[in-house]
Amino acid sequence: MKFSIHELKEKASIDFIYDYRKEISNIVDILSIEPTKIEANFRYERDELFMQVKVDCHMCLACSKTLKPVKYHMQFEDSLIFGSSQEADFPLTDSIELSDIIFGLMISEKPYTIYHPDAKDITYEKEDS
């Protein structure tokens, strides 16, 4: 979902639901993802745009051992700065693709490993007797 910088300067907050299902085609450990609820609050000062974001997402991930589907609910908050200072996370451009930025946050927040209940007894090394 693309927003112009002028829209974001005027809005104090944006609430939307975004469907990321088409975005996961090349990500092997995310099997499915439900439409995601996103709340973003903005503050513009001194040529920088500050964003507080809350994300609520249900997804199905592949078990790290068995590749079986594991349901996972993820909620997180983050803050980002758009601008030209050293503290800025992203440059402040005329249009900002919020859905791509938030998807990147989701990828970095999801667990690296997740296990299906059936995976607890699986070992790949020979056990010492």
XYZ file of C-alpha atoms in Angstrom:
129
model
C 0.000 0.000 0.000
C 1.694 3.137 -1.238
C 1.199 6.520 0.435
C 2.471 9.907 -0.611
C 4.503 11.855 1.890
C 1.837 14.586 1.813
C -0.847 12.082 2.860
C 1.269 10.831 5.742
C 2.103 14.344 6.963
C -1.624 15.118 7.201
C -2.774 11.845 8.776
C -2.154 11.149 12.427
C -2.871 7.445 12.004
C -3.770 4.765 9.480
C -5.472 1.448 10.229
C -5.651 -1.097 7.431
C -5.664 -4.797 6.676
C -3.238 -6.031 4.040
C -3.226 -9.402 2.307
C 0.369 -10.664 2.098
C -0.491 -14.057 0.555
C 0.990 -13.150 -2.833
C 4.207 -11.888 -1.187
C 5.222 -15.281 0.267
C 5.666 -17.251 -2.951
C 9.477 -17.276 -2.651
C 9.742 -17.611 1.144
C 10.104 -21.296 1.933
C 9.341 -21.327 5.660
C 6.081 -19.331 5.489
C 3.392 -21.692 4.211
C 0.480 -19.272 4.493
C -0.383 -15.916 5.957
C -3.763 -14.437 6.796
C -4.677 -10.825 6.022
C -2.731 -8.720 8.522
C -4.081 -5.935 10.738
C -1.793 -2.913 10.798
C -2.056 0.258 12.877
C 0.380 3.060 12.113
C 0.687 6.401 13.900
C 2.685 9.256 12.397
C 4.380 12.390 13.636
C 6.169 14.803 11.320
C 8.769 17.201 12.692
C 12.027 18.764 11.509
C 11.869 17.156 8.044
C 11.517 13.653 9.506
C 8.515 11.349 9.644
C 8.220 9.200 12.766
C 6.062 6.084 12.565
C 4.864 3.823 15.380
C 3.444 0.599 13.964
C 1.485 -2.279 15.527
C 1.132 -5.508 13.567
C -1.212 -8.433 14.327
C -0.741 -11.460 12.085
C -1.727 -15.138 11.890
C 0.503 -17.334 9.765
C 1.411 -20.944 9.178
C 5.122 -21.737 9.285
C 7.014 -24.881 8.298
C 8.393 -26.920 11.193
C 12.177 -26.653 11.231
C 12.562 -30.453 11.540
C 9.575 -32.055 9.828
C 8.326 -29.252 7.533
C 4.822 -29.893 8.895
C 2.613 -26.796 9.206
C 2.668 -24.950 12.538
C 0.154 -22.194 13.261
C 1.768 -19.048 14.653
C 0.273 -15.793 15.895
C 2.572 -12.797 15.875
C 2.013 -9.378 17.400
C 4.682 -6.729 17.600
C 5.270 -2.999 17.754
C 8.096 -1.057 16.186
C 9.077 2.518 15.485
C 10.697 3.810 12.325
C 12.134 7.123 11.206
C 11.986 8.367 7.619
C 14.436 11.161 6.904
C 18.024 12.030 6.061
C 19.625 11.979 9.526
C 21.902 9.166 10.704
C 19.113 7.927 13.001
C 16.721 7.453 10.058
C 15.771 3.904 9.085
C 14.580 4.859 5.578
C 14.972 7.900 3.352
C 12.028 10.288 3.237
C 10.787 10.087 -0.358
C 7.705 11.415 -2.142
C 5.954 8.060 -1.827
C 6.413 5.358 0.795
C 5.437 1.714 0.227
C 4.292 0.871 3.755
C 3.188 -2.684 2.964
C 6.710 -3.647 1.797
C 8.354 -2.058 4.823
C 5.957 -3.771 7.216
C 6.415 -7.114 5.447
C 10.172 -6.766 5.984
C 9.525 -6.168 9.679
C 7.315 -9.277 9.798
C 10.052 -11.397 8.210
C 12.596 -10.157 10.748
C 10.213 -10.688 13.702
C 9.066 -14.226 12.891
C 10.942 -17.027 14.665
C 13.934 -18.538 12.893
C 12.972 -21.997 14.109
C 9.600 -23.381 15.087
C 8.690 -26.969 15.924
C 5.618 -29.090 15.346
C 4.617 -31.216 18.391
C 5.576 -34.342 16.405
C 9.156 -33.098 16.111
C 10.054 -33.426 19.800
C 11.219 -37.057 19.510
C 13.145 -36.642 16.257
C 16.921 -36.538 16.465
C 19.425 -36.538 13.642
C 22.495 -37.599 15.573
C 23.135 -41.079 16.821
C 22.418 -41.172 20.526
C 25.136 -42.482 22.823
C 24.049 -45.543 24.752
